[in-house]
Amino acid sequence: MPKRNFSLPSFDSKTTVILLCVALLLIFTALPLLYLAASSFMSGGSFDFSNYKDVYSRSVNWRALLNTLKLSFATMVSSVLLTFPLAWLIGRTNLPGRGGFRTWLVATYMIPPYVGAIAWVQLLNPSVGYLNMVLKWAFGLDASPFDIYTMGGLTWVLTLFYSPFAFIAISRAMEKMDPALEEAARIAGASPLRTLRDVTMPLMAPSILAGGLLVFISAASCFGIPSIVGMPSNIEVMTTRIVTYVYMGDSKGIRDATALATILMLLANALLLAMGRFAGQKDYTTIGGKSTRPNIVNLGAWRWPALAAVGFYTAVAVALPLGSILLTSLIGTMSKPIGLDNLTFENWKPVIASDQYLAPIFNSLQYGVAAATVGTLLAVFISYLLVKTTARGRQLPDLLVTAGGAAPSIVIALALIIAFSGKFVVNLYSTAGILVAAYLVKYMTMAVRTISASLVQVHSSLEEAALSSGAGWLRACRDIILPLIAPSVVAGWFLIFMPSFYELTMSILLYGSETKTIGVLLYELQTYADTQNASVLSVIILAIVLIGNIILNKASKGSIGI
């Protein structure tokens, strides 16, 4: 009987690399999130709902859920009401300085939300807030007109720092809209206001909804602002309750946290699904094949009042909080009146010279660089699989990356804790590895989107020519594809690095004694009322983010950045 030879199936470099990417995504995204959801229904080794009954029978958790819904809804509505007229004025009218206003309004997107919360606490603290004191002096008031430690104050800060999501979505769609329908309405005798109400706004409905829901999900997932502004007056939300349960440090606390986190994750996914179904129900096509440019509305006599209104909002939303942070970092003694003789750089010396501060800064730089480098490499291969191949299931890695990006940060952190605390052999708890993994899961989606858009523009014939000349696939990627998409690769790297560098929500649950990050240190300084050092650290964070954004803007030739 002839002997038969068996051999293992051969894999080329392309298949191996792509399978490795898929495996990493399954291990660090799909497994933890699914295990989190399953664990929330397990009690004593059996499947039941007793955990949910126990958690949601407590009034504090119900109150946290209701507060989350109320705050997120109020933030969504106020953001849309605020940004729609701003987007229209800046994108569709002859408002003076439109480009400058766009840059300033989107700038708040790059500011860490908890830094903004610290700034507004300094401005509107009912006892010593700068703005309250000025208003009391200017109008002879006996009491402070504003109290930041309320639901209204919390909504205000959330609106200021998440409204750029709505502004970006609405303004981009408005500027690309085909003006034919608006022109037809004007020819038929409709006034500019009626055209705006009956034509422009209905056509903008998907963008308004998308921007609004992004604001809702971001506000519901936020930890930094509610913990700094809400906790002093006992305003609890879902994220603060989850952190409280995890900090208990026992299995019951973790189990209770999973029930809250699963509801938060389901809420976010349900809203994204609803958004997709709404957009698919009607035809909102406004961009045709021919080149069009929206009409610019002449504001006439309203031009200067509109400029004053937009300028006032920009000053309040951007310049005021940034100025407050910078001023506090320079005040020598907080109990003395503010004057030139009380301004000094002495507060900066311990922050830039002490290991207590430098170690977290260095840790954040390290973790940010590691997450950005690994994430960009994965994003290149995932984008290649999605754009340049016809392989079955090529959408799966992109789907997993999108699911990770859409999941609330607090949910990702909790999922990684329960999945990688030794139960499945691997124990990453309190290590740098779990922080880098969390940043990858949350922020890689932006890099994939950026690089995919660039890869679409590279014709396949270039790669085919390299392969025909005898080059391997990896060499073709290195010598042909990567140089052509280099600006997008650099942009993708910074899009992961910057939010990873100042991240707080996931880091507050995942850091250890040796892996404290700059976001956690800043949160601790603010919590322990060390306002001046917190302000110095905030200025350093803002400076690094600003420099990173300038590099990102240069690398992407102005297409990405504030």
XYZ file of C-alpha atoms in Angstrom:
562
model
C 0.000 0.000 0.000
C 1.564 3.284 -1.019
C 2.407 5.647 1.820
C 0.414 8.901 1.793
C 2.081 12.194 2.656
C 0.128 14.693 4.769
C 1.084 18.345 5.018
C -0.307 21.289 6.947
C -2.160 23.911 4.906
C 0.182 26.717 3.879
C -0.497 30.339 4.847
C 0.996 33.304 3.055
C 2.077 36.419 4.905
C -1.150 38.286 4.052
C -3.419 35.604 5.496
C -1.256 35.207 8.600
C -1.197 38.918 9.410
C -4.919 39.362 8.846
C -5.827 36.314 10.941
C -3.615 37.644 13.732
C -5.480 40.982 13.658
C -8.847 39.222 13.803
C -7.678 37.034 16.692
C -6.501 40.052 18.716
C -9.815 41.839 18.159
C -11.797 38.783 19.200
C -9.704 38.348 22.355
C -9.632 41.980 23.493
C -12.995 43.284 22.225
C -15.601 40.572 21.583
C -14.673 38.203 24.420
C -14.582 40.797 27.254
C -17.819 42.556 26.207
C -19.752 39.300 25.748
C -18.372 37.897 29.001
C -19.418 41.082 30.814
C -22.993 40.789 29.537
C -23.158 37.056 30.373
C -21.693 37.574 33.863
C -24.360 40.104 34.744
C -26.984 37.326 34.418
C -25.051 34.706 36.411
C -25.659 34.111 40.100
C -24.300 31.114 42.012
C -23.310 29.454 38.745
C -26.804 29.602 37.233
C -28.548 31.982 34.824
C -31.146 34.268 36.436
C -32.172 37.912 36.911
C -31.615 38.122 40.658
C -28.572 40.378 40.187
C -30.666 42.914 38.259
C -33.520 42.706 40.801
C -31.066 43.352 43.618
C -29.228 46.236 41.922
C -32.270 48.048 40.572
C -34.292 47.619 43.780
C -31.971 50.159 45.410
C -33.177 53.728 45.072
C -29.658 55.103 44.616
C -29.186 53.074 41.423
C -32.603 54.001 40.037
C -31.831 57.616 40.788
C -28.476 57.265 39.008
C -30.185 55.752 35.954
C -32.822 58.505 35.847
C -30.179 61.213 36.343
C -28.152 59.734 33.466
C -31.167 59.755 31.139
C -32.276 63.247 32.162
C -28.789 64.764 31.876
C -28.059 63.059 28.552
C -31.398 64.126 27.071
C -31.021 67.710 28.305
C -27.443 67.836 26.962
C -28.555 66.449 23.601
C -31.419 68.934 23.193
C -29.415 71.944 24.342
C -26.468 70.954 22.110
C -28.663 70.716 19.006
C -30.517 73.962 19.797
C -27.180 75.695 20.341
C -25.195 74.303 17.432
C -27.769 74.333 14.629
C -27.935 78.155 14.386
C -24.148 78.324 14.887
C -23.590 75.810 12.063
C -25.957 77.743 9.806
C -24.366 81.124 10.559
C -20.814 79.818 10.080
C -21.486 77.500 7.145
C -24.185 79.250 5.108
C -23.977 83.002 5.726
C -21.544 85.863 5.146
C -20.723 86.105 8.876
C -17.301 87.831 9.287
C -14.485 85.532 10.525
C -16.361 82.262 9.851
C -13.184 80.158 9.537
C -11.763 81.398 12.807
C -15.009 80.738 14.672
C -15.147 77.186 13.298
C -11.652 76.469 14.645
C -12.450 77.872 18.087
C -15.792 76.072 18.414
C -14.341 72.697 17.430
C -11.367 73.318 19.752
C -13.416 72.206 22.779
C -13.522 68.729 21.161
C -9.779 68.447 21.845
C -9.957 69.627 25.467
C -10.229 66.779 28.006
C -13.771 67.047 29.492
C -12.541 66.785 33.092
C -10.182 69.735 32.505
C -13.220 71.704 31.352
C -15.088 70.600 34.488
C -12.226 71.850 36.693
C -12.287 75.187 34.848
C -16.021 75.696 35.329
C -15.814 74.728 39.004
C -13.252 77.529 39.352
C -15.582 79.944 37.523
C -18.972 79.084 39.043
C -18.201 77.759 42.508
C -20.934 79.456 44.621
C -18.398 80.548 47.267
C -15.205 81.535 45.431
C -15.951 81.182 41.685
C -14.217 83.903 39.633
C -17.273 84.638 37.492
C -19.656 84.650 40.461
C -17.411 87.076 42.338
C -17.168 89.422 39.353
C -20.942 89.411 38.847
C -21.567 90.004 42.558
C -19.165 92.992 42.477
C -20.493 94.373 39.188
C -24.211 94.204 40.096
C -23.986 94.584 43.886
C -25.512 91.152 44.514
C -25.696 89.639 48.009
C -25.463 86.036 46.791
C -23.742 84.269 43.910
C -26.008 84.161 40.826
C -24.808 80.688 39.738
C -24.140 77.352 41.457
C -22.181 74.855 39.363
C -23.013 71.971 41.745
C -26.543 71.445 40.372
C -28.220 69.503 37.550
C -28.293 72.753 35.566
C -24.558 73.305 36.107
C -23.809 69.726 35.148
C -25.890 70.061 31.965
C -24.107 73.317 31.089
C -20.619 71.793 31.322
C -21.649 68.616 29.470
C -23.222 70.733 26.720
C -20.134 72.892 26.246
C -17.777 69.941 25.910
C -19.935 67.555 23.853
C -21.791 70.008 21.578
C -18.843 69.950 19.092
C -20.049 66.447 18.087
C -23.360 67.961 16.948
C -21.681 71.025 15.448
C -19.290 68.954 13.319
C -22.071 66.622 12.081
C -24.513 69.416 11.240
C -22.079 71.940 9.749
C -20.370 69.436 7.432
C -23.701 68.207 6.048
C -25.019 71.744 5.679
C -21.986 72.894 3.678
C -22.223 69.933 1.253
C -25.979 70.161 0.678
C -27.224 70.685 -2.892
C -28.843 74.166 -2.928
C -31.332 73.330 -5.750
C -34.261 72.656 -3.398
C -33.615 75.830 -1.415
C -33.401 77.858 -4.641
C -36.694 76.353 -5.791
C -38.349 77.349 -2.521
C -37.038 80.920 -2.820
C -38.203 81.167 -6.456
C -41.643 80.002 -5.300
C -41.763 82.986 -2.937
C -40.698 81.451 0.392
C -38.818 83.726 2.800
C -35.286 82.748 4.002
C -36.735 81.779 7.388
C -39.470 79.612 5.868
C -36.943 78.017 3.500
C -34.798 77.181 6.493
C -37.774 75.681 8.375
C -39.462 73.795 5.512
C -36.491 72.736 3.348
C -33.120 72.981 5.098
C -34.096 71.540 8.478
C -35.936 68.461 7.118
C -32.973 67.685 4.845
C -30.644 68.054 7.807
C -32.691 65.632 9.939
C -30.253 62.657 9.688
C -27.261 64.848 10.574
C -29.130 66.505 13.429
C -30.188 63.087 14.737
C -26.698 61.606 14.331
C -25.039 64.549 16.077
C -27.673 64.584 18.820
C -27.357 60.857 19.548
C -23.557 61.071 19.622
C -23.936 63.803 22.236
C -26.466 61.663 24.191
C -24.192 58.587 24.224
C -21.090 60.619 25.097
C -22.852 62.402 27.960
C -24.255 59.102 29.295
C -20.769 57.507 29.158
C -18.918 60.421 30.746
C -17.301 59.990 34.161
C -14.967 62.985 34.607
C -17.558 65.795 34.496
C -20.220 64.109 36.705
C -17.610 63.074 39.267
C -16.067 66.566 39.546
C -19.258 68.657 39.214
C -22.003 66.280 40.386
C -20.498 64.241 43.221
C -19.962 67.179 45.654
C -23.769 67.664 45.688
C -24.526 63.887 45.595
C -25.758 63.875 42.006
C -24.993 60.285 41.006
C -25.040 58.900 37.459
C -24.455 55.403 36.090
C -20.714 55.842 35.536
C -20.040 57.138 39.044
C -22.081 54.248 40.526
C -20.085 51.715 38.479
C -16.775 53.167 39.731
C -18.093 53.135 43.302
C -19.029 49.444 43.048
C -15.674 48.481 41.490
C -13.803 50.391 44.223
C -15.526 48.187 46.831
C -12.990 45.584 45.710
C -15.149 42.495 46.339
C -16.962 40.100 44.001
C -20.405 41.465 44.894
C -19.343 44.986 43.970
C -18.057 43.765 40.604
C -21.285 41.802 39.993
C -23.429 44.848 40.797
C -21.267 46.946 38.471
C -21.823 44.488 35.607
C -25.608 44.918 35.865
C -25.264 48.706 35.572
C -22.634 48.504 32.807
C -24.679 46.060 30.707
C -27.688 48.389 30.740
C -25.440 51.303 29.742
C -23.970 49.269 26.871
C -27.430 48.145 25.679
C -28.667 51.734 25.805
C -25.771 52.953 23.632
C -26.177 50.146 21.090
C -29.974 50.581 20.939
C -29.574 54.272 20.153
C -27.000 53.588 17.421
C -29.300 50.930 15.919
C -32.265 53.310 16.010
C -30.182 55.977 14.308
C -29.259 53.583 11.527
C -32.873 52.482 10.983
C -34.152 56.067 10.953
C -31.584 57.115 8.358
C -32.534 54.156 6.158
C -36.286 54.810 6.157
C -36.300 57.870 3.879
C -34.301 59.286 1.013
C -32.181 62.200 2.204
C -29.965 62.400 -0.891
C -28.724 65.976 -1.321
C -25.341 65.423 -2.971
C -25.403 64.628 -6.679
C -22.714 63.898 -9.234
C -22.252 67.473 -10.334
C -20.239 69.977 -8.397
C -22.428 72.263 -6.291
C -21.781 75.019 -3.820
C -24.428 76.054 -1.255
C -25.747 79.575 -1.524
C -24.274 82.021 0.950
C -27.069 83.939 2.658
C -26.501 87.681 2.996
C -27.308 88.620 6.597
C -27.591 92.300 5.689
C -28.193 94.438 8.769
C -28.098 91.338 11.001
C -24.446 90.655 10.113
C -22.900 92.535 13.049
C -25.423 91.469 15.723
C -24.836 87.863 14.585
C -21.071 88.425 14.854
C -21.497 89.743 18.399
C -23.663 86.735 19.404
C -21.263 84.129 17.970
C -18.269 85.982 19.407
C -19.887 86.110 22.868
C -20.625 82.374 22.827
C -17.077 81.561 21.671
C -15.601 83.662 24.447
C -17.784 81.981 27.077
C -17.365 78.428 25.777
C -13.640 78.468 24.998
C -11.696 81.517 26.148
C -13.251 81.813 29.627
C -12.488 78.255 30.887
C -9.006 78.198 29.328
C -8.241 81.599 30.849
C -9.471 80.396 34.251
C -7.160 77.366 34.203
C -4.145 79.468 33.163
C -4.879 82.171 35.739
C -5.232 79.683 38.611
C -1.938 78.015 37.677
C -0.191 81.387 38.116
C -1.807 82.595 41.364
C 0.681 82.579 44.226
C -1.776 82.554 47.149
C -5.428 81.738 46.600
C -6.559 83.644 49.714
C -5.097 86.956 48.447
C -6.721 89.223 45.824
C -5.739 88.583 42.219
C -3.125 91.056 41.016
C 0.253 91.217 39.325
C 1.978 90.923 42.714
C 0.135 87.640 43.305
C 1.035 86.009 39.983
C 4.057 83.691 39.891
C 5.508 80.581 38.284
C 6.413 79.140 41.706
C 3.478 76.701 41.455
C 5.052 75.181 38.354
C 8.374 74.205 39.972
C 7.167 71.177 42.017
C 5.036 69.932 39.114
C 7.875 69.921 36.579
C 10.534 68.736 39.065
C 8.860 66.114 41.285
C 8.654 62.411 40.447
C 5.144 62.457 41.926
C 4.049 64.412 38.853
C 6.627 63.421 36.260
C 6.056 59.652 36.631
C 2.339 59.800 35.625
C 3.182 62.174 32.758
C 5.857 59.767 31.554
C 3.493 56.788 31.995
C 0.790 58.484 29.915
C 3.284 59.304 27.167
C 4.497 55.697 27.131
C 1.022 54.152 27.069
C -0.203 56.636 24.502
C 2.744 55.923 22.190
C 2.342 52.142 22.632
C -1.422 52.229 21.959
C -1.004 54.543 18.968
C 1.787 52.468 17.404
C 0.110 49.069 17.838
C -3.299 50.501 16.961
C -2.054 52.157 13.769
C -0.351 48.952 12.649
C -3.544 46.963 13.240
C -5.609 49.690 11.567
C -3.483 49.466 8.394
C -4.087 45.724 8.030
C -7.783 45.921 8.996
C -8.294 48.726 6.461
C -6.442 46.742 3.811
C -8.631 43.693 4.445
C -11.782 45.835 4.217
C -10.855 47.950 1.194
C -8.433 45.903 -0.907
C -9.694 42.324 -0.636
C -12.828 40.402 -1.474
C -12.300 37.818 1.275
C -15.437 36.446 2.899
C -15.988 37.997 6.333
C -13.656 40.920 5.641
C -16.144 43.216 7.402
C -15.766 41.332 10.709
C -12.622 43.150 11.979
C -14.147 46.501 11.029
C -17.358 45.535 12.856
C -15.390 44.586 15.988
C -13.422 47.844 15.896
C -16.659 49.826 15.509
C -18.283 47.923 18.390
C -15.323 48.754 20.613
C -15.424 52.419 19.662
C -19.175 52.634 20.301
C -19.020 50.934 23.714
C -18.943 53.328 26.704
C -15.423 53.655 28.142
C -16.498 52.552 31.607
C -18.019 49.368 30.119
C -14.779 48.531 28.265
C -12.725 48.980 31.434
C -15.021 46.772 33.510
C -15.164 44.117 30.768
C -11.336 43.960 30.609
C -11.117 43.704 34.412
C -13.395 40.672 34.700
C -11.972 38.992 31.563
C -8.257 39.467 32.321
C -7.988 39.065 36.082
C -6.672 35.522 35.850
C -9.929 33.665 35.208
C -8.852 32.857 31.634
C -5.165 32.189 32.468
C -4.065 35.730 31.490
C -3.876 38.238 34.349
C -3.362 41.850 33.235
C -5.051 43.595 36.156
C -3.303 46.859 37.173
C -0.648 46.439 34.476
C 0.349 48.743 31.651
C -0.864 46.069 29.212
C -4.511 46.363 30.260
C -4.388 50.174 29.912
C -2.934 49.923 26.400
C -5.516 47.264 25.463
C -8.344 49.507 26.702
C -7.090 52.490 24.699
C -6.833 50.298 21.595
C -10.386 48.997 21.935
C -11.829 52.491 22.422
C -9.853 54.651 20.004
C -8.736 52.438 17.095
C -11.930 53.081 15.135
C -10.843 56.639 14.200
C -7.549 55.374 12.772
C -9.331 52.659 10.762
C -11.732 55.209 9.275
C -8.925 57.610 8.355
C -6.645 54.982 6.792
C -9.515 53.222 4.952
C -10.484 56.499 3.306
C -6.914 56.924 2.098
C -6.503 53.308 0.896
C -9.544 53.631 -1.361
C -7.594 56.154 -3.419
C -4.640 53.778 -4.086
C -5.205 51.829 -7.299
C -4.677 48.046 -7.066
C -2.477 48.059 -10.185
C 0.432 49.500 -8.146
C 0.382 46.577 -5.724
C -0.080 44.099 -8.588
C 2.972 45.522 -10.367
C 5.103 45.027 -7.231
C 3.869 41.444 -6.802
C 4.500 40.705 -10.512
C 8.084 41.934 -10.079
C 8.677 39.308 -7.406
C 8.129 41.326 -4.230
C 6.303 39.658 -1.352
C 3.059 41.084 0.026
C 4.713 42.575 3.113
C 7.375 44.248 0.963
C 4.707 45.587 -1.401
C 2.936 47.097 1.617
C 6.187 48.584 2.955
C 7.538 49.988 -0.322
C 4.374 50.859 -2.281
C 1.241 51.220 -0.150
C 2.589 52.721 3.088
C 4.479 55.614 1.418
C 1.314 56.536 -0.511
C -0.913 56.595 2.586
C 1.752 57.929 4.979
C -0.105 61.196 5.873
C -3.224 59.201 6.870
C -1.121 56.744 8.852
C 0.469 59.611 10.791
C -2.961 61.178 11.313
C -4.345 57.827 12.543
C -1.425 57.537 14.971
C -2.222 60.926 16.536
C -5.965 60.204 16.623
C -5.193 57.281 18.934
C -2.358 58.945 20.863
C -4.084 62.159 21.931
C -7.214 60.742 23.644
C -5.102 57.896 25.103
C -2.658 60.410 26.588
C -5.254 62.274 28.670
C -7.797 59.458 29.151
C -9.486 59.277 32.586
C -12.649 57.127 32.583
C -10.959 53.787 31.826
C -7.684 54.644 33.563
C -9.423 55.356 36.883
C -10.500 51.678 37.017
C -7.444 50.041 35.438
C -4.373 51.807 36.872
C -2.114 50.304 39.530
C 0.414 51.750 41.973
C 3.106 51.759 39.264
C 0.892 52.673 36.318
C -0.830 55.877 37.426
C -1.601 58.166 34.475
C -1.788 61.934 34.125
C -5.605 61.851 33.978
C -5.827 59.911 37.258
C -3.312 62.228 38.950
C -5.239 65.304 37.845
C -8.505 63.776 39.111
C -6.903 63.061 42.498
C -5.485 66.592 42.775
C -8.896 68.103 42.061
C -10.633 65.672 44.444
C -8.191 66.582 47.258
C -8.743 70.314 46.579
C -5.193 70.942 45.300
C -6.539 73.429 42.773
C -3.305 75.174 41.814
C -1.285 72.051 41.013
C -4.346 70.644 39.197
C -4.398 73.801 37.070
C -0.666 73.581 36.275
C -1.122 69.965 35.201
C -4.180 70.947 33.118
C -2.130 73.597 31.278
C 0.574 70.988 30.552
C -2.062 68.574 29.182
C -3.580 71.299 27.008
C -0.144 72.304 25.682
C 0.693 68.715 24.699
C -2.730 68.243 23.074
C -2.342 71.524 21.182
C 1.133 70.582 19.903
C -0.157 67.137 18.899
C -3.050 68.716 17.039
C -0.754 71.075 15.154
C 1.381 68.093 14.066
C -1.805 66.197 13.097
C -3.005 69.159 11.061
C 0.330 69.409 9.247
C 0.530 65.641 8.636
C -2.961 65.489 7.160
C -2.425 68.705 5.149
C -5.229 70.434 6.995
C -7.900 67.765 6.457
C -7.775 66.549 10.068
C -7.407 68.695 13.154
C -9.121 71.609 14.794
